[in-house]
PDB file of C-alpha atoms in Angstrom:
ATOM      1  CA  ALA A  29     -10.211  14.957   8.439  1.00  0.00           C
ATOM      2  CA  GLN A  30      -9.475  11.043   8.035  1.00  0.00           C
ATOM      3  CA  LYS A  31      -6.751   9.338   9.776  1.00  0.00           C
ATOM      4  CA  VAL A  32      -5.230   6.180  10.854  1.00  0.00           C
ATOM      5  CA  THR A  33      -2.698   5.933  13.713  1.00  0.00           C
ATOM      6  CA  GLN A  34      -0.642   2.791  14.336  1.00  0.00           C
ATOM      7  CA  ALA A  35       0.925   3.760  17.488  1.00  0.00           C
ATOM      8  CA  GLN A  36       3.486   0.836  17.858  1.00  0.00           C
ATOM      9  CA  THR A  37       6.340   1.701  16.056  1.00  0.00           C
ATOM     10  CA  GLU A  38       8.164  -1.579  16.246  1.00  0.00           C
ATOM     11  CA  ILE A  39       7.258  -5.104  18.122  1.00  0.00           C
ATOM     12  CA  SER A  40       9.598  -8.020  18.839  1.00  0.00           C
ATOM     13  CA  VAL A  41       8.492 -11.158  19.922  1.00  0.00           C
ATOM     14  CA  VAL A  42       9.971 -14.483  20.375  1.00  0.00           C
ATOM     15  CA  GLU A  43       8.736 -17.082  17.750  1.00  0.00           C
ATOM     16  CA  LYS A  44       5.544 -18.646  18.937  1.00  0.00           C
ATOM     17  CA  GLU A  45       4.314 -15.728  20.756  1.00  0.00           C
ATOM     18  CA  ASP A  46       1.090 -14.061  20.081  1.00  0.00           C
ATOM     19  CA  VAL A  47       0.895 -10.528  18.983  1.00  0.00           C
ATOM     20  CA  THR A  48      -1.632  -7.999  18.406  1.00  0.00           C
ATOM     21  CA  LEU A  49      -0.862  -4.847  16.186  1.00  0.00           C
ATOM     22  CA  ASP A  50      -3.216  -1.914  17.017  1.00  0.00           C
ATOM     23  CA  CYS A  51      -4.956   0.370  14.699  1.00  0.00           C
ATOM     24  CA  VAL A  52      -6.924   3.504  15.336  1.00  0.00           C
ATOM     25  CA  TYR A  53      -8.731   5.180  12.851  1.00  0.00           C
ATOM     26  CA  GLU A  54     -10.808   8.786  12.507  1.00  0.00           C
ATOM     27  CA  THR A  55     -13.517   9.253  10.079  1.00  0.00           C
ATOM     28  CA  ARG A  56     -16.855  11.013  10.265  1.00  0.00           C
ATOM     29  CA  ASP A  57     -18.413   8.898   7.647  1.00  0.00           C
ATOM     30  CA  THR A  58     -20.482   6.236   8.087  1.00  0.00           C
ATOM     31  CA  THR A  59     -19.552   3.967   5.062  1.00  0.00           C
ATOM     32  CA  TYR A  60     -15.721   2.963   4.841  1.00  0.00           C
ATOM     33  CA  TYR A  61     -13.390   0.103   4.492  1.00  0.00           C
ATOM     34  CA  LEU A  62     -10.617  -1.038   6.544  1.00  0.00           C
ATOM     35  CA  PHE A  63      -7.245  -2.689   5.105  1.00  0.00           C
ATOM     36  CA  TRP A  64      -4.265  -4.660   6.274  1.00  0.00           C
ATOM     37  CA  TYR A  65      -1.545  -4.866   4.362  1.00  0.00           C
ATOM     38  CA  LYS A  66       1.896  -6.574   5.183  1.00  0.00           C
ATOM     39  CA  GLN A  67       5.288  -5.603   3.357  1.00  0.00           C
ATOM     40  CA  PRO A  68       8.238  -8.009   4.290  1.00  0.00           C
ATOM     41  CA  PRO A  69      11.622  -6.820   3.274  1.00  0.00           C
ATOM     42  CA  SER A  70      10.967  -7.503  -0.343  1.00  0.00           C
ATOM     43  CA  GLY A  71       9.058  -4.696  -0.752  1.00  0.00           C
ATOM     44  CA  GLU A  72       5.688  -5.511  -1.765  1.00  0.00           C
ATOM     45  CA  LEU A  73       2.516  -4.791  -0.238  1.00  0.00           C
ATOM     46  CA  VAL A  74       0.717  -8.048   0.296  1.00  0.00           C
ATOM     47  CA  PHE A  75      -3.163  -7.921   1.064  1.00  0.00           C
ATOM     48  CA  LEU A  76      -4.448  -9.224   4.069  1.00  0.00           C
ATOM     49  CA  ILE A  77      -7.890  -8.232   4.541  1.00  0.00           C
ATOM     50  CA  ARG A  78     -10.572  -5.685   3.474  1.00  0.00           C
ATOM     51  CA  ARG A  79     -13.714  -5.058   6.126  1.00  0.00           C
ATOM     52  CA  ASN A  80     -16.209  -2.857   5.487  1.00  0.00           C
ATOM     53  CA  SER A  81     -17.859  -0.546   8.145  1.00  0.00           C
ATOM     54  CA  PHE A  82     -21.121  -2.300   8.386  1.00  0.00           C
ATOM     55  CA  ASP A  83     -19.308  -5.535   9.126  1.00  0.00           C
ATOM     56  CA  GLU A  84     -18.004  -5.827  13.007  1.00  0.00           C
ATOM     57  CA  GLN A  85     -17.746  -9.524  12.819  1.00  0.00           C
ATOM     58  CA  ASN A  86     -14.155 -10.594  13.925  1.00  0.00           C
ATOM     59  CA  GLU A  87     -12.185 -12.385  11.264  1.00  0.00           C
ATOM     60  CA  ILE A  88      -9.954 -15.563  11.389  1.00  0.00           C
ATOM     61  CA  SER A  89      -7.769 -16.727   8.639  1.00  0.00           C
ATOM     62  CA  GLY A  90      -5.391 -19.463  10.057  1.00  0.00           C
ATOM     63  CA  ARG A  91      -3.116 -17.989  12.273  1.00  0.00           C
ATOM     64  CA  TYR A  92      -4.377 -14.404  11.677  1.00  0.00           C
ATOM     65  CA  SER A  93      -7.568 -12.571  13.457  1.00  0.00           C
ATOM     66  CA  TRP A  94      -8.914  -9.352  13.229  1.00  0.00           C
ATOM     67  CA  ASN A  95     -10.992  -7.220  15.796  1.00  0.00           C
ATOM     68  CA  PHE A  96     -13.103  -4.422  14.612  1.00  0.00           C
ATOM     69  CA  GLN A  97     -14.754  -2.481  16.892  1.00  0.00           C
ATOM     70  CA  LYS A  98     -16.708   0.584  15.683  1.00  0.00           C
ATOM     71  CA  SER A  99     -17.223   1.904  19.307  1.00  0.00           C
ATOM     72  CA  THR A 100     -13.653   2.883  19.730  1.00  0.00           C
ATOM     73  CA  SER A 101     -12.567   3.293  16.135  1.00  0.00           C
ATOM     74  CA  SER A 102     -10.025   0.395  16.365  1.00  0.00           C
ATOM     75  CA  PHE A 103      -9.235  -2.760  13.850  1.00  0.00           C
ATOM     76  CA  ASN A 104      -6.820  -4.640  15.174  1.00  0.00           C
ATOM     77  CA  PHE A 105      -4.687  -7.645  13.872  1.00  0.00           C
ATOM     78  CA  THR A 106      -3.444 -10.598  16.291  1.00  0.00           C
ATOM     79  CA  ILE A 107      -0.819 -12.881  14.896  1.00  0.00           C
ATOM     80  CA  THR A 108      -0.925 -16.424  16.985  1.00  0.00           C
ATOM     81  CA  ALA A 109       1.982 -18.881  17.199  1.00  0.00           C
ATOM     82  CA  SER A 110       4.052 -16.291  15.261  1.00  0.00           C
ATOM     83  CA  GLN A 111       6.457 -17.298  13.198  1.00  0.00           C
ATOM     84  CA  VAL A 112       9.680 -15.609  11.648  1.00  0.00           C
ATOM     85  CA  VAL A 113       8.184 -15.120   8.203  1.00  0.00           C
ATOM     86  CA  ASP A 114       5.838 -12.821   9.749  1.00  0.00           C
ATOM     87  CA  SER A 115       8.415 -10.616  10.037  1.00  0.00           C
ATOM     88  CA  ALA A 116       7.404  -7.352   8.644  1.00  0.00           C
ATOM     89  CA  VAL A 117       6.158  -4.153   8.410  1.00  0.00           C
ATOM     90  CA  TYR A 118       2.262  -3.807   8.702  1.00  0.00           C
ATOM     91  CA  PHE A 119      -0.016  -0.963   7.636  1.00  0.00           C
ATOM     92  CA  CYS A 120      -3.506  -0.190   8.313  1.00  0.00           C
ATOM     93  CA  ALA A 121      -5.515   1.830   5.803  1.00  0.00           C
ATOM     94  CA  LEU A 122      -8.953   3.692   5.709  1.00  0.00           C
ATOM     95  CA  SER A 123     -10.645   3.924   2.586  1.00  0.00           C
ATOM     96  CA  LEU A 124     -14.101   6.383   2.366  1.00  0.00           C
ATOM     97  CA  SER A 125     -17.044   4.963   0.387  1.00  0.00           C
ATOM     98  CA  GLY A 126     -16.640   5.790  -3.256  1.00  0.00           C
ATOM     99  CA  THR A 127     -13.215   6.751  -3.595  1.00  0.00           C
ATOM    100  CA  TYR A 128     -10.050   5.187  -4.446  1.00  0.00           C
ATOM    101  CA  LYS A 129      -7.786   7.525  -1.991  1.00  0.00           C
ATOM    102  CA  TYR A 130      -6.008   5.193   0.625  1.00  0.00           C
ATOM    103  CA  ILE A 131      -5.076   6.625   4.255  1.00  0.00           C
ATOM    104  CA  PHE A 132      -2.287   4.480   5.300  1.00  0.00           C
ATOM    105  CA  GLY A 133      -1.009   4.358   8.970  1.00  0.00           C
ATOM    106  CA  THR A 134       2.722   4.789   9.651  1.00  0.00           C
ATOM    107  CA  GLY A 135       3.084   1.115   9.997  1.00  0.00           C
ATOM    108  CA  THR A 136       4.137  -1.324  12.669  1.00  0.00           C
ATOM    109  CA  ARG A 137       7.428  -3.194  12.139  1.00  0.00           C
ATOM    110  CA  LEU A 138       7.093  -6.621  13.768  1.00  0.00           C
ATOM    111  CA  LYS A 139      10.396  -8.832  14.203  1.00  0.00           C
ATOM    112  CA  VAL A 140       9.803 -12.364  14.966  1.00  0.00           C
ATOM    113  CA  LEU A 141      12.741 -13.703  16.708  1.00  0.00           C
ATOM    114  CA  ALA A 142      13.805 -17.920  16.462  1.00  0.00           C
TER     115      ALA A 142
ATOM    116  CA  GLU B  30       1.852 -15.197 -12.535  1.00  0.00           C
ATOM    117  CA  THR B  31       2.294 -12.986 -10.064  1.00  0.00           C
ATOM    118  CA  GLY B  32      -0.463 -10.249 -10.465  1.00  0.00           C
ATOM    119  CA  VAL B  33       1.590  -7.105 -10.578  1.00  0.00           C
ATOM    120  CA  THR B  34       4.891  -7.061 -11.779  1.00  0.00           C
ATOM    121  CA  GLN B  35       7.275  -4.163 -11.764  1.00  0.00           C
ATOM    122  CA  THR B  36      10.373  -3.719 -13.580  1.00  0.00           C
ATOM    123  CA  PRO B  37      13.342  -3.073 -13.169  1.00  0.00           C
ATOM    124  CA  ARG B  38      13.644  -3.519  -9.188  1.00  0.00           C
ATOM    125  CA  HIS B  39      16.417  -1.770  -8.467  1.00  0.00           C
ATOM    126  CA  LEU B  40      17.397   1.309 -10.196  1.00  0.00           C
ATOM    127  CA  VAL B  41      20.435   3.642  -9.799  1.00  0.00           C
ATOM    128  CA  MET B  42      20.638   6.822 -11.940  1.00  0.00           C
ATOM    129  CA  GLY B  43      22.225  10.152 -12.122  1.00  0.00           C
ATOM    130  CA  MET B  44      20.622  13.571 -12.087  1.00  0.00           C
ATOM    131  CA  THR B  45      20.528  13.906 -15.575  1.00  0.00           C
ATOM    132  CA  ASN B  46      19.700  10.422 -16.769  1.00  0.00           C
ATOM    133  CA  LYS B  47      16.207   9.426 -18.075  1.00  0.00           C
ATOM    134  CA  LYS B  48      14.939   6.197 -17.340  1.00  0.00           C
ATOM    135  CA  SER B  49      11.472   4.332 -17.099  1.00  0.00           C
ATOM    136  CA  LEU B  50       9.569   2.276 -14.544  1.00  0.00           C
ATOM    137  CA  LYS B  51       7.782  -0.473 -16.013  1.00  0.00           C
ATOM    138  CA  CYS B  52       4.261  -1.778 -14.255  1.00  0.00           C
ATOM    139  CA  GLU B  53       2.144  -4.632 -15.596  1.00  0.00           C
ATOM    140  CA  GLN B  54      -0.721  -6.251 -14.045  1.00  0.00           C
ATOM    141  CA  HIS B  55      -2.200  -9.895 -14.815  1.00  0.00           C
ATOM    142  CA  LEU B  56      -5.705  -9.476 -12.705  1.00  0.00           C
ATOM    143  CA  GLY B  57      -7.925  -7.916 -15.282  1.00  0.00           C
ATOM    144  CA  HIS B  58      -7.971  -4.665 -13.353  1.00  0.00           C
ATOM    145  CA  ASN B  59      -9.135  -1.419 -14.967  1.00  0.00           C
ATOM    146  CA  ALA B  60      -7.287   1.150 -12.555  1.00  0.00           C
ATOM    147  CA  MET B  61      -3.707   1.065 -11.858  1.00  0.00           C
ATOM    148  CA  TYR B  62      -2.205   3.592  -9.162  1.00  0.00           C
ATOM    149  CA  TRP B  63       1.988   5.006  -8.712  1.00  0.00           C
ATOM    150  CA  TYR B  64       2.707   5.476  -5.012  1.00  0.00           C
ATOM    151  CA  LYS B  65       5.964   6.868  -3.630  1.00  0.00           C
ATOM    152  CA  GLN B  66       7.519   5.343  -0.402  1.00  0.00           C
ATOM    153  CA  SER B  67      10.084   7.197   1.274  1.00  0.00           C
ATOM    154  CA  ALA B  68      11.988   6.477   4.436  1.00  0.00           C
ATOM    155  CA  LYS B  69      10.187   7.321   7.609  1.00  0.00           C
ATOM    156  CA  LYS B  70       6.924   8.725   5.440  1.00  0.00           C
ATOM    157  CA  PRO B  71       3.338   7.393   4.822  1.00  0.00           C
ATOM    158  CA  LEU B  72       2.833   6.125   1.070  1.00  0.00           C
ATOM    159  CA  GLU B  73       2.465   9.252  -1.048  1.00  0.00           C
ATOM    160  CA  LEU B  74      -0.215   8.656  -3.991  1.00  0.00           C
ATOM    161  CA  MET B  75       1.283   9.835  -7.245  1.00  0.00           C
ATOM    162  CA  PHE B  76      -0.634   8.945 -10.132  1.00  0.00           C
ATOM    163  CA  VAL B  77      -4.207   7.263 -10.511  1.00  0.00           C
ATOM    164  CA  TYR B  78      -5.613   6.101 -13.891  1.00  0.00           C
ATOM    165  CA  SER B  79      -8.998   4.414 -14.821  1.00  0.00           C
ATOM    166  CA  LEU B  80      -9.487   2.648 -18.185  1.00  0.00           C
ATOM    167  CA  GLU B  81      -6.084   4.370 -19.273  1.00  0.00           C
ATOM    168  CA  GLU B  82      -7.357   8.056 -18.326  1.00  0.00           C
ATOM    169  CA  ARG B  83      -5.349   9.814 -15.741  1.00  0.00           C
ATOM    170  CA  VAL B  84      -7.870  10.710 -12.932  1.00  0.00           C
ATOM    171  CA  GLU B  85      -5.309  12.043 -10.377  1.00  0.00           C
ATOM    172  CA  ASN B  86      -1.994  14.243 -10.591  1.00  0.00           C
ATOM    173  CA  ASN B  87      -1.298  14.343  -6.705  1.00  0.00           C
ATOM    174  CA  SER B  88       1.071  17.752  -6.948  1.00  0.00           C
ATOM    175  CA  VAL B  89       3.542  15.634  -8.487  1.00  0.00           C
ATOM    176  CA  PRO B  90       6.641  17.447 -10.105  1.00  0.00           C
ATOM    177  CA  SER B  91       6.808  17.442 -13.584  1.00  0.00           C
ATOM    178  CA  ARG B  92       9.871  15.361 -13.669  1.00  0.00           C
ATOM    179  CA  PHE B  93       7.855  12.294 -13.218  1.00  0.00           C
ATOM    180  CA  SER B  94       5.623  11.396 -16.226  1.00  0.00           C
ATOM    181  CA  PRO B  95       2.980   8.778 -16.228  1.00  0.00           C
ATOM    182  CA  GLU B  96       1.914   6.874 -19.319  1.00  0.00           C
ATOM    183  CA  CYS B  97      -0.521   4.399 -19.479  1.00  0.00           C
ATOM    184  CA  PRO B  98      -1.006   2.868 -23.341  1.00  0.00           C
ATOM    185  CA  ASN B  99      -3.706  -0.312 -22.166  1.00  0.00           C
ATOM    186  CA  SER B 100      -5.320  -0.941 -18.947  1.00  0.00           C
ATOM    187  CA  SER B 101      -2.582  -3.766 -18.093  1.00  0.00           C
ATOM    188  CA  HIS B 102       0.466  -1.567 -18.247  1.00  0.00           C
ATOM    189  CA  LEU B 103       1.678   1.406 -16.387  1.00  0.00           C
ATOM    190  CA  PHE B 104       4.972   3.908 -17.110  1.00  0.00           C
ATOM    191  CA  LEU B 105       6.540   6.486 -14.936  1.00  0.00           C
ATOM    192  CA  HIS B 106       8.880   8.171 -16.969  1.00  0.00           C
ATOM    193  CA  LEU B 107      11.474   9.503 -14.813  1.00  0.00           C
ATOM    194  CA  HIS B 108      14.018  12.712 -15.908  1.00  0.00           C
ATOM    195  CA  THR B 109      16.142  15.255 -14.384  1.00  0.00           C
ATOM    196  CA  LEU B 110      15.626  13.556 -10.850  1.00  0.00           C
ATOM    197  CA  GLN B 111      16.902  14.842  -7.246  1.00  0.00           C
ATOM    198  CA  PRO B 112      18.737  12.935  -4.881  1.00  0.00           C
ATOM    199  CA  GLU B 113      15.144  13.584  -2.723  1.00  0.00           C
ATOM    200  CA  ASP B 114      13.553  11.271  -5.336  1.00  0.00           C
ATOM    201  CA  SER B 115      14.794   8.249  -3.851  1.00  0.00           C
ATOM    202  CA  ALA B 116      12.557   6.106  -2.633  1.00  0.00           C
ATOM    203  CA  LEU B 117      10.425   2.834  -3.284  1.00  0.00           C
ATOM    204  CA  TYR B 118       8.269   3.128  -6.124  1.00  0.00           C
ATOM    205  CA  LEU B 119       5.051   0.948  -5.984  1.00  0.00           C
ATOM    206  CA  CYS B 120       2.656   0.236  -8.648  1.00  0.00           C
ATOM    207  CA  ALA B 121      -0.777  -0.932  -7.823  1.00  0.00           C
ATOM    208  CA  SER B 122      -3.889  -1.374  -9.671  1.00  0.00           C
ATOM    209  CA  SER B 123      -7.484  -2.337  -8.712  1.00  0.00           C
ATOM    210  CA  GLN B 124     -10.812  -3.427 -10.417  1.00  0.00           C
ATOM    211  CA  GLY B 125     -12.339   0.052 -10.367  1.00  0.00           C
ATOM    212  CA  LEU B 126     -11.947   2.882  -8.607  1.00  0.00           C
ATOM    213  CA  GLU B 127     -14.593   3.114  -5.898  1.00  0.00           C
ATOM    214  CA  SER B 128     -13.627   1.536  -2.565  1.00  0.00           C
ATOM    215  CA  GLU B 129     -11.836  -1.637  -4.073  1.00  0.00           C
ATOM    216  CA  THR B 130      -8.663  -3.613  -3.041  1.00  0.00           C
ATOM    217  CA  GLN B 131      -5.579  -2.292  -4.549  1.00  0.00           C
ATOM    218  CA  TYR B 132      -3.040  -4.764  -5.391  1.00  0.00           C
ATOM    219  CA  PHE B 133       0.426  -4.310  -5.306  1.00  0.00           C
ATOM    220  CA  GLY B 134       3.622  -4.992  -7.094  1.00  0.00           C
ATOM    221  CA  PRO B 135       7.075  -5.507  -5.619  1.00  0.00           C
ATOM    222  CA  GLY B 136       8.048  -1.820  -6.161  1.00  0.00           C
ATOM    223  CA  THR B 137      11.394  -0.672  -7.517  1.00  0.00           C
ATOM    224  CA  ARG B 138      14.044   0.809  -5.305  1.00  0.00           C
ATOM    225  CA  LEU B 139      15.482   3.836  -6.859  1.00  0.00           C
ATOM    226  CA  LEU B 140      18.483   5.662  -6.035  1.00  0.00           C
ATOM    227  CA  VAL B 141      19.537   9.163  -7.266  1.00  0.00           C
ATOM    228  CA  LEU B 142      23.068  10.000  -7.173  1.00  0.00           C
TER     229      LEU B 142
END
């Protein structure tokens, strides 16, 4: 069975601190996709990144970076120099190849304090 | 223009009312989804449409009735709801069904009294 675990329920940091959100997934499939979404208080899930299981290169996009490690089944998300606008709930999700179903984690609420 | 829009953004209804939620996507996608997000629960996939045909009905009670008149529009008709149906209802779309990125709308916050 597939599963996504976001063990951190809530994280609070002070502005300009770096913060890492953890995501651990379980699947026996060799081809799959991993996603991160941001859900601000407004409610919309904002797509951040999609990564396929064959691409283990880390990705950087501005202040955001992602560390994909198949050896530990983890796909962690780091925000550098956090800002108040980063406050949101962040979801990690897993999708198997050829399907439309996402297995979402329970989310990590990030609070960035001014 | 925003990729996926939803109306209304907020809705309060009684248990005997009938209302509809509307979703529209401006991305040229072929698949659309309804999700339910309740407090302290993972997102639940409710319905999936591909090219206006329903491909998933995830054991959703019949008081929720979806409609997809074309690939850009998706409705969720509500009737005789229960208080436990209060939640955030999210619409999403994707280019196709297989391993595609889903893009979400802002959701409708529904309160059933």
